[in-house]
PDB file of C-alpha atoms in Angstrom:
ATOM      1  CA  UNK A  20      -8.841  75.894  63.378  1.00 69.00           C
ATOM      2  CA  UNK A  21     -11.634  74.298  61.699  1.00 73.00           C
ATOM      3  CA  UNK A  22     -10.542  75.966  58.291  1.00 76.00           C
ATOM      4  CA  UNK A  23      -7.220  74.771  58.828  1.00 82.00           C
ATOM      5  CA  UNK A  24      -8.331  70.883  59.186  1.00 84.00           C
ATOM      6  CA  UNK A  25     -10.388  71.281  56.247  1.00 85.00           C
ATOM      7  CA  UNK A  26      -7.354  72.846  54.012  1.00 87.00           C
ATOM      8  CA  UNK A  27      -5.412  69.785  55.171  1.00 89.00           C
ATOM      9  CA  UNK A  28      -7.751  67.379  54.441  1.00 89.00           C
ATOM     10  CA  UNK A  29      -8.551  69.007  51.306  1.00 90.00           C
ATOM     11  CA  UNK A  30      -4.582  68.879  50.717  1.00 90.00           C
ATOM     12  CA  UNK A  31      -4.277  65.203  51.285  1.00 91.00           C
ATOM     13  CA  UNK A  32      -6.865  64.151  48.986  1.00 92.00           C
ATOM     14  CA  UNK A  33      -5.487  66.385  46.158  1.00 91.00           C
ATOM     15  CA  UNK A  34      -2.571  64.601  46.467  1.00 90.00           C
ATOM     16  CA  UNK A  35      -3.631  61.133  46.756  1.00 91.00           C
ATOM     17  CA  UNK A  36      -5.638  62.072  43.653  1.00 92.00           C
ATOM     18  CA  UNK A  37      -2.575  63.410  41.819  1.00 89.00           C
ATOM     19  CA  UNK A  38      -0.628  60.714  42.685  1.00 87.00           C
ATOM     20  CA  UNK A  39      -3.376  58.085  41.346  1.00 90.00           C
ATOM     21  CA  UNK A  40      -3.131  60.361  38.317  1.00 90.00           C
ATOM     22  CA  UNK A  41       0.391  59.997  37.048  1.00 91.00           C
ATOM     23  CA  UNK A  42       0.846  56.760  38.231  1.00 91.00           C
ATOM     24  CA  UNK A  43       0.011  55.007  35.014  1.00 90.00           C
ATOM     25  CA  UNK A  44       3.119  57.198  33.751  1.00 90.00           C
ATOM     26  CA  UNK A  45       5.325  56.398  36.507  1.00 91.00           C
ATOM     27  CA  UNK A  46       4.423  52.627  35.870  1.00 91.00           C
ATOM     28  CA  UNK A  47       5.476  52.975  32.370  1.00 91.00           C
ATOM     29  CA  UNK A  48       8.727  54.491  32.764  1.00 91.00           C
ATOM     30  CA  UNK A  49       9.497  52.004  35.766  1.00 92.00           C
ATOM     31  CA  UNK A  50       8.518  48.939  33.339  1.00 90.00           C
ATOM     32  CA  UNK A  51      10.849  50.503  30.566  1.00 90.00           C
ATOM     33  CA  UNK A  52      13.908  49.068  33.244  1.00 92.00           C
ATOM     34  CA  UNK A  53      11.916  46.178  34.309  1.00 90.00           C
ATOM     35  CA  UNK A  54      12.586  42.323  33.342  1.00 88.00           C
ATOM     36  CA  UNK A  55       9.699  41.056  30.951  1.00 84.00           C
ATOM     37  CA  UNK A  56       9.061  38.452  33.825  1.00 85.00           C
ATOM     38  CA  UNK A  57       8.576  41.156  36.399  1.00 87.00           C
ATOM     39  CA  UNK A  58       6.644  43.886  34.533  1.00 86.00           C
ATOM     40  CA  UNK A  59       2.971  42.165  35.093  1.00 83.00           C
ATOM     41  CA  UNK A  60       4.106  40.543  38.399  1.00 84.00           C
ATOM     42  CA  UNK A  61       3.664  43.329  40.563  1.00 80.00           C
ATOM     43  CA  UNK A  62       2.904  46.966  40.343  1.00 81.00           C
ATOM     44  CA  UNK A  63       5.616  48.222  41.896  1.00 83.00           C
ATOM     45  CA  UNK A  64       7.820  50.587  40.703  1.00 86.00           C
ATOM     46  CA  UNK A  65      11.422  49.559  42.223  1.00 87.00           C
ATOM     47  CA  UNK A  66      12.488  47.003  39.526  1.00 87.00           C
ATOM     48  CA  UNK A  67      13.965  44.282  40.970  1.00 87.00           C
ATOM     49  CA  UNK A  68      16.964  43.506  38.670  1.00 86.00           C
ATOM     50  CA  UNK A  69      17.569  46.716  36.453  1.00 89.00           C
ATOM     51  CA  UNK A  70      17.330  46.371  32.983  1.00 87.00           C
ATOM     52  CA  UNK A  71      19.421  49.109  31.230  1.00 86.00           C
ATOM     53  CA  UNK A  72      19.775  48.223  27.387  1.00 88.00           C
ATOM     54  CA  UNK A  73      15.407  48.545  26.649  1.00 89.00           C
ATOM     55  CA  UNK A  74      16.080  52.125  24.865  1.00 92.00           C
ATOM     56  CA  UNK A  75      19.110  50.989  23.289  1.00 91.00           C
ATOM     57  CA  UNK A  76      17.696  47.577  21.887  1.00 89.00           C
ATOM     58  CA  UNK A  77      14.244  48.988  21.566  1.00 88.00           C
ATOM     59  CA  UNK A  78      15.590  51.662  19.308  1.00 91.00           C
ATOM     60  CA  UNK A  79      16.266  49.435  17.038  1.00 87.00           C
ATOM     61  CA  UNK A  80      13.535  48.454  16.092  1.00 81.00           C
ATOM     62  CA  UNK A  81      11.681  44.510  15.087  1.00 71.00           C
ATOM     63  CA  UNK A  82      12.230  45.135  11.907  1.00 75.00           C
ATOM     64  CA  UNK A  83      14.678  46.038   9.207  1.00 84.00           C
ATOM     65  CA  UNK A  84      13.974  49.950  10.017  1.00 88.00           C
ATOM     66  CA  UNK A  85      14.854  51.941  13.379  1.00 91.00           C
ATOM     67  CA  UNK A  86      12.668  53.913  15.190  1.00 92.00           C
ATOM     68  CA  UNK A  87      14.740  56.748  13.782  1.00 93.00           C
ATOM     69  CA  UNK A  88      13.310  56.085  10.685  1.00 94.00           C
ATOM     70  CA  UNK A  89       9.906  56.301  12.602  1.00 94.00           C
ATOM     71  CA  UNK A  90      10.840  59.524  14.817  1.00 95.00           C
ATOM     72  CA  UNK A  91      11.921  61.019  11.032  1.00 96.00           C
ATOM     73  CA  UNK A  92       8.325  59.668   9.734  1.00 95.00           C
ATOM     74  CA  UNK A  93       6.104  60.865  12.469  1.00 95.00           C
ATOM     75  CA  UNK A  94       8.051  64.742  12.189  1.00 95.00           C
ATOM     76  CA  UNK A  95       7.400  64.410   8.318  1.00 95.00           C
ATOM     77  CA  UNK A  96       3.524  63.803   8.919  1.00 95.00           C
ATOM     78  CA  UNK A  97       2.794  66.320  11.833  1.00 96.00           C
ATOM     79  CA  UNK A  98       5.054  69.286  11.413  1.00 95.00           C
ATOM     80  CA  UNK A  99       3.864  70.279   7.854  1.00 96.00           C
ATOM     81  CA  UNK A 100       0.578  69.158   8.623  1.00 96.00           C
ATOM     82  CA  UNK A 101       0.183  71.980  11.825  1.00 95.00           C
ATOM     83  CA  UNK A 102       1.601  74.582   9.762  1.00 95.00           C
ATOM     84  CA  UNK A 103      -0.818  73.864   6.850  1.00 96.00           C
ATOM     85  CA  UNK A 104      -3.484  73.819   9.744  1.00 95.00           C
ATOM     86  CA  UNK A 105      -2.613  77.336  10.955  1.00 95.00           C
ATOM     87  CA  UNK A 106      -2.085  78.988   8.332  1.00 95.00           C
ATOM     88  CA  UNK A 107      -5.417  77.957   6.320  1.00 95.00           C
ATOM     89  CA  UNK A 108      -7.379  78.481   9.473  1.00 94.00           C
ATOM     90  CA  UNK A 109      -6.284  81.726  10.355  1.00 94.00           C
ATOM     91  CA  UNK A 110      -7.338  82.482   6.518  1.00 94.00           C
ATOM     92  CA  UNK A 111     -10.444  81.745   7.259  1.00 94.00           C
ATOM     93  CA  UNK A 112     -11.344  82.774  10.439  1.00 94.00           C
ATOM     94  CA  UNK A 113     -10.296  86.174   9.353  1.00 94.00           C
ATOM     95  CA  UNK A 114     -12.821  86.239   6.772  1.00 93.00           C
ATOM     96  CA  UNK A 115     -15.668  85.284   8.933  1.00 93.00           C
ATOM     97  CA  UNK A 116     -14.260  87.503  11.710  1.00 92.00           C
ATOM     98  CA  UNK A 117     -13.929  90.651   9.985  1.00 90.00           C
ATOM     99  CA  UNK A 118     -15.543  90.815   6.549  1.00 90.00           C
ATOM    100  CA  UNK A 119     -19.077  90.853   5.612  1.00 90.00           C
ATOM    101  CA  UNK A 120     -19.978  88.548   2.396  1.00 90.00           C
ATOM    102  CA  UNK A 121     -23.156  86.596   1.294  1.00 92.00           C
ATOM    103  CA  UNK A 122     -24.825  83.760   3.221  1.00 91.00           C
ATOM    104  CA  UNK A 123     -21.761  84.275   5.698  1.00 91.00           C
ATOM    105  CA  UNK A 124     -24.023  83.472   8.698  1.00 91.00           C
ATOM    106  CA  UNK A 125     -24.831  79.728   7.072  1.00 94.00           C
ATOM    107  CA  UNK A 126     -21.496  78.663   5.759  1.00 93.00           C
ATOM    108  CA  UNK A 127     -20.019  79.594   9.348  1.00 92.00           C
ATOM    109  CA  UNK A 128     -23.410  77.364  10.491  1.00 92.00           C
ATOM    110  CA  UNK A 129     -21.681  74.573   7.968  1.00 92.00           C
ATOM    111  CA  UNK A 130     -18.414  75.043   9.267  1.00 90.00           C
ATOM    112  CA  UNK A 131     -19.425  74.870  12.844  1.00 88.00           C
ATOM    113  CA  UNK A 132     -21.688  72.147  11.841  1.00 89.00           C
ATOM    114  CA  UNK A 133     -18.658  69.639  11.219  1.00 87.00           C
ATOM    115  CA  UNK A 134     -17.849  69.541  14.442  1.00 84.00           C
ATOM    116  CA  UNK A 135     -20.478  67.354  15.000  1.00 83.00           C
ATOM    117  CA  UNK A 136     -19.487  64.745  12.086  1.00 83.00           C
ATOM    118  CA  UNK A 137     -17.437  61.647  13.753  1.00 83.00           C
ATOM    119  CA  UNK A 138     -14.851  61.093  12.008  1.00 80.00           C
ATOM    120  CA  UNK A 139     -15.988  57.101  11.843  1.00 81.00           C
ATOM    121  CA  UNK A 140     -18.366  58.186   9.659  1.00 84.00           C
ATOM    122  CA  UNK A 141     -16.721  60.274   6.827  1.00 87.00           C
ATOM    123  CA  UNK A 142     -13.931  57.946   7.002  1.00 90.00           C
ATOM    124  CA  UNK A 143     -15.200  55.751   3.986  1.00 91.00           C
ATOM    125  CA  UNK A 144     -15.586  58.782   1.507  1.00 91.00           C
ATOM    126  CA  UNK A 145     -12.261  60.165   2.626  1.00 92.00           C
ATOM    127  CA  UNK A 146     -11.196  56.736   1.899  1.00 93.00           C
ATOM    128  CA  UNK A 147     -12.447  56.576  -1.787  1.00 94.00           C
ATOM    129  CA  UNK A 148     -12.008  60.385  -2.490  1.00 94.00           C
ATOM    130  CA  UNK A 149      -7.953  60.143  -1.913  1.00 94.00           C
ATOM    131  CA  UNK A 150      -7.991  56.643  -3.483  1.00 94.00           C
ATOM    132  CA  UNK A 151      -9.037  57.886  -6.859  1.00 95.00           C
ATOM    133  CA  UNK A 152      -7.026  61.050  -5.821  1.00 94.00           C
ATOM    134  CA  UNK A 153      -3.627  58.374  -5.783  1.00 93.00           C
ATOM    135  CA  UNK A 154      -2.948  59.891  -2.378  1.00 93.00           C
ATOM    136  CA  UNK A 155      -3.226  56.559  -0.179  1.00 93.00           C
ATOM    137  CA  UNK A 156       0.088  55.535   1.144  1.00 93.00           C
ATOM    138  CA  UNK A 157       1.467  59.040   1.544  1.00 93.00           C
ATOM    139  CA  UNK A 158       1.147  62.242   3.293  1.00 95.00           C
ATOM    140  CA  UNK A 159      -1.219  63.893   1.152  1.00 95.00           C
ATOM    141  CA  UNK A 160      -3.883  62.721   2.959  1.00 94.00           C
ATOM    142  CA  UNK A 161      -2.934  64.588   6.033  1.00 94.00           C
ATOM    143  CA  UNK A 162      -1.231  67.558   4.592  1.00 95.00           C
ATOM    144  CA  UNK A 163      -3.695  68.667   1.554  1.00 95.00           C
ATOM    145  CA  UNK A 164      -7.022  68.136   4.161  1.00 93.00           C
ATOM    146  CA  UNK A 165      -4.917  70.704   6.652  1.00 94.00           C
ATOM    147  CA  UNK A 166      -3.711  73.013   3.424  1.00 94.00           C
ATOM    148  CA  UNK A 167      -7.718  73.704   3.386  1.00 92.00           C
ATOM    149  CA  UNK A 168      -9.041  74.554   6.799  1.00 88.00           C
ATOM    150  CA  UNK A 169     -10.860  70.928   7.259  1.00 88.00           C
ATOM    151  CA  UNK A 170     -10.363  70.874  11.181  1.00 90.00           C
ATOM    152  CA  UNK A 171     -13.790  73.355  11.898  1.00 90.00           C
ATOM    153  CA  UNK A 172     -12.557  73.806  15.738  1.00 91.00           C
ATOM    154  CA  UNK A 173      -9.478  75.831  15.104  1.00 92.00           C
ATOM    155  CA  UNK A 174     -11.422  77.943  12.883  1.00 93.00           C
ATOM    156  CA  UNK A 175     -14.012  78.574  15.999  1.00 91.00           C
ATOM    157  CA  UNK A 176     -11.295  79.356  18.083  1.00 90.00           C
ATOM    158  CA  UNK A 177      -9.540  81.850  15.822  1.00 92.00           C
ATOM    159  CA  UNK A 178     -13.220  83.442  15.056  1.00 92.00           C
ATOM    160  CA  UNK A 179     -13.689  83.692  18.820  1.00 89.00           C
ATOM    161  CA  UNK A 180     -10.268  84.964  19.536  1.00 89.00           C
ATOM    162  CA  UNK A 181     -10.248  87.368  16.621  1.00 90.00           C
ATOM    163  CA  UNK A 182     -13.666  88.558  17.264  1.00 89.00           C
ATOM    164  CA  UNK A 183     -12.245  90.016  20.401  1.00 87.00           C
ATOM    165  CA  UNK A 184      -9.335  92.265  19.022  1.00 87.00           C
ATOM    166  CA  UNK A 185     -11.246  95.618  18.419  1.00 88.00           C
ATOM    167  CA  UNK A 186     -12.122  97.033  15.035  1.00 87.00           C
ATOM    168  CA  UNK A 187     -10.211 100.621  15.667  1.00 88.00           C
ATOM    169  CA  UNK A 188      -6.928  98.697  14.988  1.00 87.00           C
ATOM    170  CA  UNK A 189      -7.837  97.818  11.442  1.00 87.00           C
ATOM    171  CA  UNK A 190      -9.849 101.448  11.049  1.00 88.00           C
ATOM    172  CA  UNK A 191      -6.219 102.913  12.222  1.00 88.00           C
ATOM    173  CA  UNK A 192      -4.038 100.142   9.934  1.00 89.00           C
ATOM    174  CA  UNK A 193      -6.262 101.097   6.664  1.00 90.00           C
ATOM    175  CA  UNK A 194      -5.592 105.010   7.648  1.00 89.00           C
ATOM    176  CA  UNK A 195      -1.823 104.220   7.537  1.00 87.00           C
ATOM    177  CA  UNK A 196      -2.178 102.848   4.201  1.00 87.00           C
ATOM    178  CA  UNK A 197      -2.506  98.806   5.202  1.00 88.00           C
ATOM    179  CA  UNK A 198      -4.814  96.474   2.858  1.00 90.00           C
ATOM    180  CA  UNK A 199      -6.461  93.403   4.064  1.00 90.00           C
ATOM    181  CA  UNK A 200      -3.536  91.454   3.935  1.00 91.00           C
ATOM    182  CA  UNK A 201      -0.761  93.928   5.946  1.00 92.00           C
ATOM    183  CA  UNK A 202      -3.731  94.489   8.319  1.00 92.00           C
ATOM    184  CA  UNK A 203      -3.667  90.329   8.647  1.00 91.00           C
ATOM    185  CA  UNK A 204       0.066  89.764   8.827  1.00 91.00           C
ATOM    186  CA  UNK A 205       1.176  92.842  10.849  1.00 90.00           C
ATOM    187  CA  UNK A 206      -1.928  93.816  12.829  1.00 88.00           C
ATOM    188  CA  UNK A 207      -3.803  90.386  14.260  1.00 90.00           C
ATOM    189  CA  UNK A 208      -1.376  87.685  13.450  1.00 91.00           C
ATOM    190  CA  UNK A 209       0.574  89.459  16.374  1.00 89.00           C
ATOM    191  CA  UNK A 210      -2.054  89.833  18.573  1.00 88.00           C
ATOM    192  CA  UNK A 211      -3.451  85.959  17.763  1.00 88.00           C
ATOM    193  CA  UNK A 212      -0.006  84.590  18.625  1.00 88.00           C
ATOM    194  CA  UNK A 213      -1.511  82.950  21.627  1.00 87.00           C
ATOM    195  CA  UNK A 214      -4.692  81.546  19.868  1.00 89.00           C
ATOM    196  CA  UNK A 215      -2.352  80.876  16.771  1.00 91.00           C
ATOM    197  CA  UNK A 216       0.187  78.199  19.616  1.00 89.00           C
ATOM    198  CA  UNK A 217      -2.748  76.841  20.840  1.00 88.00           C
ATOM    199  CA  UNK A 218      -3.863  75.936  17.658  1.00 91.00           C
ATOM    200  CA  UNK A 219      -0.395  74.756  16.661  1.00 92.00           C
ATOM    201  CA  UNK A 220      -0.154  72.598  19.787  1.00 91.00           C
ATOM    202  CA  UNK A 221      -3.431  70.995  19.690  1.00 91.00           C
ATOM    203  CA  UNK A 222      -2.800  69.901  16.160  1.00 93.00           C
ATOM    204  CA  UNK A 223       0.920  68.414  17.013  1.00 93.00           C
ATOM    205  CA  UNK A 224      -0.485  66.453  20.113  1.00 92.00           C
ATOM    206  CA  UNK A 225      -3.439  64.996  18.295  1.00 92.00           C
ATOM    207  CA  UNK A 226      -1.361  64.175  14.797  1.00 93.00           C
ATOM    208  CA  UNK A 227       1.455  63.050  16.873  1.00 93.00           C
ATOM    209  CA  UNK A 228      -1.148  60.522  18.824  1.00 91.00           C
ATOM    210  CA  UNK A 229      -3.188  59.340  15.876  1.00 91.00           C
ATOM    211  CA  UNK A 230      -3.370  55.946  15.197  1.00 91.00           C
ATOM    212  CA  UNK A 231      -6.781  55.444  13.431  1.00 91.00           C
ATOM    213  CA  UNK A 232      -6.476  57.687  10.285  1.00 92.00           C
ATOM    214  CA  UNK A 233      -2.429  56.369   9.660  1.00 93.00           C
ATOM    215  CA  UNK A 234      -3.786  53.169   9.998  1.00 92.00           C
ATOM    216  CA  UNK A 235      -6.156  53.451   7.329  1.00 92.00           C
ATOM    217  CA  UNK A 236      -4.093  55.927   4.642  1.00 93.00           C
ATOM    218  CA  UNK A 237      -0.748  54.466   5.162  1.00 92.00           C
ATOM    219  CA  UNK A 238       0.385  51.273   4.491  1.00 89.00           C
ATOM    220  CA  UNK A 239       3.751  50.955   3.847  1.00 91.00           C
ATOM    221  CA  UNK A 240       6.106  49.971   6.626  1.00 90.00           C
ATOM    222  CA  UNK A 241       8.910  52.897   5.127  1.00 91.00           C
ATOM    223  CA  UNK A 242       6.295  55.329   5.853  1.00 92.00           C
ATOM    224  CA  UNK A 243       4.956  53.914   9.519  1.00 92.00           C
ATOM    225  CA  UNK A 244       4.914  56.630  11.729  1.00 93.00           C
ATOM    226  CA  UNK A 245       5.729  56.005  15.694  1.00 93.00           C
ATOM    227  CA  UNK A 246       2.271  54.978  16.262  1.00 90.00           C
ATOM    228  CA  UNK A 247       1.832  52.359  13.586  1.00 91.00           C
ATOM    229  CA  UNK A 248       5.545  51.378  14.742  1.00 90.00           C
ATOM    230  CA  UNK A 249       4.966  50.994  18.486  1.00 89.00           C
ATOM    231  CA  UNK A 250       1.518  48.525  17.029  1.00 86.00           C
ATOM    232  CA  UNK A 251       3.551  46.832  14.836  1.00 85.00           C
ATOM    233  CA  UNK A 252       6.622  46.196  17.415  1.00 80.00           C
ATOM    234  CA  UNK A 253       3.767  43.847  19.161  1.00 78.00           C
ATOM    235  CA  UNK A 254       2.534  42.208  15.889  1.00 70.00           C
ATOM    236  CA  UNK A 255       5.816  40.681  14.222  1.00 67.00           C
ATOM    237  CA  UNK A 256       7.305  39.012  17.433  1.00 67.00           C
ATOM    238  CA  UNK A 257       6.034  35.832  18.530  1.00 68.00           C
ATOM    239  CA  UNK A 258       7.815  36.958  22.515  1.00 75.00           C
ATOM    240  CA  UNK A 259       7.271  40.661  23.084  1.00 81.00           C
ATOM    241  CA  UNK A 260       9.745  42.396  25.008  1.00 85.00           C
ATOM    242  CA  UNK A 261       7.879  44.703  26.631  1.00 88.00           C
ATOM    243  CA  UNK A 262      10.816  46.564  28.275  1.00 88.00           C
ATOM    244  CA  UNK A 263      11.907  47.747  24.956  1.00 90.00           C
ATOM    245  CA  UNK A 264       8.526  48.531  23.696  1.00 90.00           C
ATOM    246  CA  UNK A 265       7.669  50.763  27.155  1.00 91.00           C
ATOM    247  CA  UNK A 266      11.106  52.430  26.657  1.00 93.00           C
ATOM    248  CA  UNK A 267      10.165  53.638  23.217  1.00 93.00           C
ATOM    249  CA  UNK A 268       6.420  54.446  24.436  1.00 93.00           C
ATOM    250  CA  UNK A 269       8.468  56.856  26.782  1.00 94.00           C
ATOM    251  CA  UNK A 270      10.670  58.466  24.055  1.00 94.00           C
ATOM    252  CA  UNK A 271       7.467  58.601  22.219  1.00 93.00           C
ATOM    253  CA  UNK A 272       5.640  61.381  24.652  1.00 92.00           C
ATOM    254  CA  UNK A 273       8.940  63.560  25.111  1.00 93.00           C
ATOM    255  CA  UNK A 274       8.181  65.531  21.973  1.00 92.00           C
ATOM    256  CA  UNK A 275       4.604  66.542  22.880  1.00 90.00           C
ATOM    257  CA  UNK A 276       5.227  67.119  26.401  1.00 89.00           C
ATOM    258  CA  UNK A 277       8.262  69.121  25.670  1.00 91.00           C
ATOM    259  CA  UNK A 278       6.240  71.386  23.182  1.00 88.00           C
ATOM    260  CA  UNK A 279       3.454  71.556  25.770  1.00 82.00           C
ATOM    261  CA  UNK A 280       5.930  73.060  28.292  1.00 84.00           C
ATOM    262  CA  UNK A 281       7.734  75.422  26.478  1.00 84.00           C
ATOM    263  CA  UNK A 282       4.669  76.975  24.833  1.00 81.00           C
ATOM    264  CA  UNK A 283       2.797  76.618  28.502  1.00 78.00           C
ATOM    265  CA  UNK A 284       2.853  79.864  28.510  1.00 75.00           C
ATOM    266  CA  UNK A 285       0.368  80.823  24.939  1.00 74.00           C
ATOM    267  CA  UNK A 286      -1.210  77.883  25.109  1.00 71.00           C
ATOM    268  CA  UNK A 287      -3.247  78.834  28.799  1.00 71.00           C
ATOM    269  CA  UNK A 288      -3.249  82.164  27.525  1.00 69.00           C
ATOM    270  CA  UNK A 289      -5.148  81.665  24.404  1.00 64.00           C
ATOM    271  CA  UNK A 290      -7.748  79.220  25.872  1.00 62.00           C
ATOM    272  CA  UNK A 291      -8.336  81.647  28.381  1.00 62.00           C
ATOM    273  CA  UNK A 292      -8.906  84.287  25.594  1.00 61.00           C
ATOM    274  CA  UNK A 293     -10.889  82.078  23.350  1.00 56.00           C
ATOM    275  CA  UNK A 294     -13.729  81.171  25.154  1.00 51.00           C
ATOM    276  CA  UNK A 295     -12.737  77.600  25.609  1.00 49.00           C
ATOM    277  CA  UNK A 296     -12.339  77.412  29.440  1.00 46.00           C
ATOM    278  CA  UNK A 297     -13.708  74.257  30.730  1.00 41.00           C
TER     279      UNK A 297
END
């Protein structure tokens, strides 16, 4: 009995805590049919008097460009910039993983060692390196970085994941005639899939979110992605209409939640094979 009351209680709380938890969300998809009057007059989540024209008049934007235009943007930035982050990374972490070559132990040390850098601090010499590079004010600045295996954490989580596959495979894949390469593409690749999503969905979520480093590289409205946009629909308007800007806020999260749920499934599965279990 006294088990019981504690499961109960126990139950309760979780869900008071849970419900404290999302919330902020619930809030923010309420306000998206709220009047801009009632949004910061209560925090309730019935609205009052519906409004239900904030996605269609928030989708088009404050400006002379919709937030397809921005949608299109944002897809442009991320999507080559997380395959350019896998496939360098898994480059490399194969070579620390399963070759032996000189001073290998320090430039791993190195690599691991930028993990500690914040990124507020090697922001200025980024700054001036694609400057006299002419990549400011285009993509290059995100895509050429993740063409060479500059984010250090996915390469300690493919090092970590790869380190775990056992040797005999490639001993068995170089007795069927594989070289390095087959042994990479047909043998671990495979086998990494899960390590290889959760790389690919921890690079969309944070690309997809960042507002610091497309603040400083990019410049040009044309080229705002949704982040920048969703800033700037609060900048140009003397009145805000925060319905319309919540409504697009909303459509803004659908992509990375829907990626998180359909590739749930990898994603747990290669933390939980990576070492990276909180």
């Amino acid at each position: 009995m006294k088990v019981r009351v504690q499961n109960i209680i126990a139950y309760i709380l979780l869900t008071l805590l849970g419900i404290v938890m999302v919330y902020p969300l619930l809030w923010l998809v309420a306000s998206s049919f709220k009047t801009n009057q009632e949004i910061f007059a209560t925090i309730g989540l019935i609205p009052k008097k519906w409004v239900l024209d904030s996605y269609a008049q928030g989708w088009k934007g404050s400006g002379q460009y919709t937030y397809t235009t921005f949608f299109l943007n944002t897809f442009m930035l991320v999507v080559p910039t997380v395959i350019a982050s896998i496939v360098s990374s898994v480059s490399v972490a194969y070579g620390f993983a399963r070759f032996k070559f000189p001073f290998k132990k320090v430039l791993f040390a190195l690599v691991i060692a930028t993990l500690m850098l914040p990124n507020a601090i090697i922001i200025i010499p980024k700054y001036i390196l694609f400057k006299n590079f002419g990549w400011l004010n285009t993509y290059l600045t995100f895509w050429i970085p993740a063409l060479f295996a500059t984010y250090s954490f996915f390469i300690f989580m493919l090092v970590q994941f790869l380190r775990g596959i056992p040797r005999e495979l490639d001993e068995s894949a170089i007795i069927d005639g594989c070289n390095s390469f087959t042994i990479l593409i047909r043998i671990l690749i495979p086998l990494a899939k899960p390590a290889l999503f959760s790389v690919g969905i921890f690079q969309f979520i944070w690309r997809w979110n960042d507002f610091f480093n497309v603040l400083v590289y990019i410049n040009s409205v044309s080229k705002f992605p949704l982040a920048l946009a969703l800033r700037m629909s609060i900048d140009i308007t003397d009145v805000v209409a925060w319905n319309r800007l919540m409504a697009m806020s909303v459509l803004t999260m659908v992509p990375p939640i829907l990626i998180f749920f359909f590739a749930q499934k990898y994603f747990v599965e290669g933390i939980a094979t990576t070492g990276l279990k909180g």
